[in-house]
Amino acid sequence: MKKLLVILAIGAFAACNNASESTEATVDSLKTAAEVTADSIKADANTAVDSLKAATDAAVDSAKEAVKQ
């Protein structure tokens, strides 16, 4: 009977340990996906800002030329 309890205790410990590792792997993969998404959003925002800045600079240059004439 004691051998059975020891085997069950070891099995339960192993099961809990594997569940913990599995949870950590899932959390890590979710973090990675979130980081990729955040980087993508940041890159899109930077592109939009750069595009807006270029358009603003072109409009200012055009206005300066119109004033000179």
mmCIF file of C-alpha atoms in Angstrom:
data_model
loop_
_atom_site.group_PDB
_atom_site.id
_atom_site.type_symbol
_atom_site.label_atom_id
_atom_site.label_comp_id
_atom_site.label_asym_id
_atom_site.label_seq_id
_atom_site.Cartn_x
_atom_site.Cartn_y
_atom_site.Cartn_z
ATOM 1 C CA MET A 1 0.000 0.000 0.000
ATOM 2 C CA LYS A 2 2.848 2.387 0.823
ATOM 3 C CA LYS A 3 4.432 1.727 -2.585
ATOM 4 C CA LEU A 4 1.168 2.618 -4.296
ATOM 5 C CA LEU A 5 0.897 5.887 -2.345
ATOM 6 C CA VAL A 6 4.504 6.778 -3.182
ATOM 7 C CA ILE A 7 3.910 6.053 -6.873
ATOM 8 C CA LEU A 8 0.717 8.131 -6.852
ATOM 9 C CA ALA A 9 2.477 10.991 -5.060
ATOM 10 C CA ILE A 10 5.325 10.973 -7.588
ATOM 11 C CA GLY A 11 2.831 10.858 -10.451
ATOM 12 C CA ALA A 12 0.862 13.767 -9.029
ATOM 13 C CA PHE A 13 4.034 15.784 -8.543
ATOM 14 C CA ALA A 14 5.146 15.078 -12.107
ATOM 15 C CA ALA A 15 1.723 16.022 -13.467
ATOM 16 C CA CYS A 16 1.718 19.321 -11.593
ATOM 17 C CA ASN A 17 5.271 20.092 -12.691
ATOM 18 C CA ASN A 18 4.464 19.475 -16.365
ATOM 19 C CA ALA A 19 1.318 21.607 -16.126
ATOM 20 C CA SER A 20 3.414 24.467 -14.786
ATOM 21 C CA GLU A 21 5.888 24.225 -17.653
ATOM 22 C CA SER A 22 3.061 24.041 -20.177
ATOM 23 C CA THR A 23 1.466 27.157 -18.701
ATOM 24 C CA GLU A 24 4.764 29.029 -18.880
ATOM 25 C CA ALA A 25 5.177 28.052 -22.529
ATOM 26 C CA THR A 26 1.659 29.276 -23.303
ATOM 27 C CA VAL A 27 2.266 32.578 -21.513
ATOM 28 C CA ASP A 28 5.575 33.041 -23.335
ATOM 29 C CA SER A 29 3.971 32.421 -26.718
ATOM 30 C CA LEU A 30 1.198 34.904 -25.920
ATOM 31 C CA LYS A 31 3.772 37.502 -24.864
ATOM 32 C CA THR A 32 5.673 36.987 -28.099
ATOM 33 C CA ALA A 33 2.521 37.392 -30.177
ATOM 34 C CA ALA A 34 1.590 40.542 -28.264
ATOM 35 C CA GLU A 35 5.068 41.990 -28.727
ATOM 36 C CA VAL A 36 4.953 41.320 -32.485
ATOM 37 C CA THR A 37 1.547 42.986 -32.701
ATOM 38 C CA ALA A 38 2.757 45.977 -30.689
ATOM 39 C CA ASP A 39 5.835 46.331 -32.890
ATOM 40 C CA SER A 40 3.661 46.185 -35.998
ATOM 41 C CA ILE A 41 1.314 48.862 -34.673
ATOM 42 C CA LYS A 42 4.272 51.036 -33.714
ATOM 43 C CA ALA A 43 5.798 50.664 -37.172
ATOM 44 C CA ASP A 44 2.469 51.563 -38.818
ATOM 45 C CA ALA A 45 2.112 54.609 -36.583
ATOM 46 C CA ASN A 46 5.652 55.755 -37.368
ATOM 47 C CA THR A 47 4.984 55.367 -41.088
ATOM 48 C CA ALA A 48 1.797 57.420 -40.788
ATOM 49 C CA VAL A 49 3.585 60.155 -38.842
ATOM 50 C CA ASP A 50 6.425 60.274 -41.357
ATOM 51 C CA SER A 51 3.943 60.463 -44.235
ATOM 52 C CA LEU A 52 2.011 63.268 -42.556
ATOM 53 C CA LYS A 53 5.230 65.153 -41.844
ATOM 54 C CA ALA A 54 6.308 64.852 -45.480
ATOM 55 C CA ALA A 55 2.910 66.087 -46.681
ATOM 56 C CA THR A 56 3.020 69.008 -44.236
ATOM 57 C CA ASP A 57 6.531 69.956 -45.322
ATOM 58 C CA ALA A 58 5.469 69.864 -48.978
ATOM 59 C CA ALA A 59 2.438 72.050 -48.239
ATOM 60 C CA VAL A 60 4.597 74.566 -46.347
ATOM 61 C CA ASP A 61 7.125 74.680 -49.179
ATOM 62 C CA SER A 62 4.332 75.181 -51.694
ATOM 63 C CA ALA A 63 2.853 78.010 -49.630
ATOM 64 C CA LYS A 64 6.256 79.695 -49.364
ATOM 65 C CA GLU A 65 6.687 79.544 -53.139
ATOM 66 C CA ALA A 66 3.211 81.015 -53.671
ATOM 67 C CA VAL A 67 4.007 83.891 -51.343
ATOM 68 C CA LYS A 68 7.296 84.643 -53.125
ATOM 69 C CA GLN A 69 5.546 85.030 -56.477
#
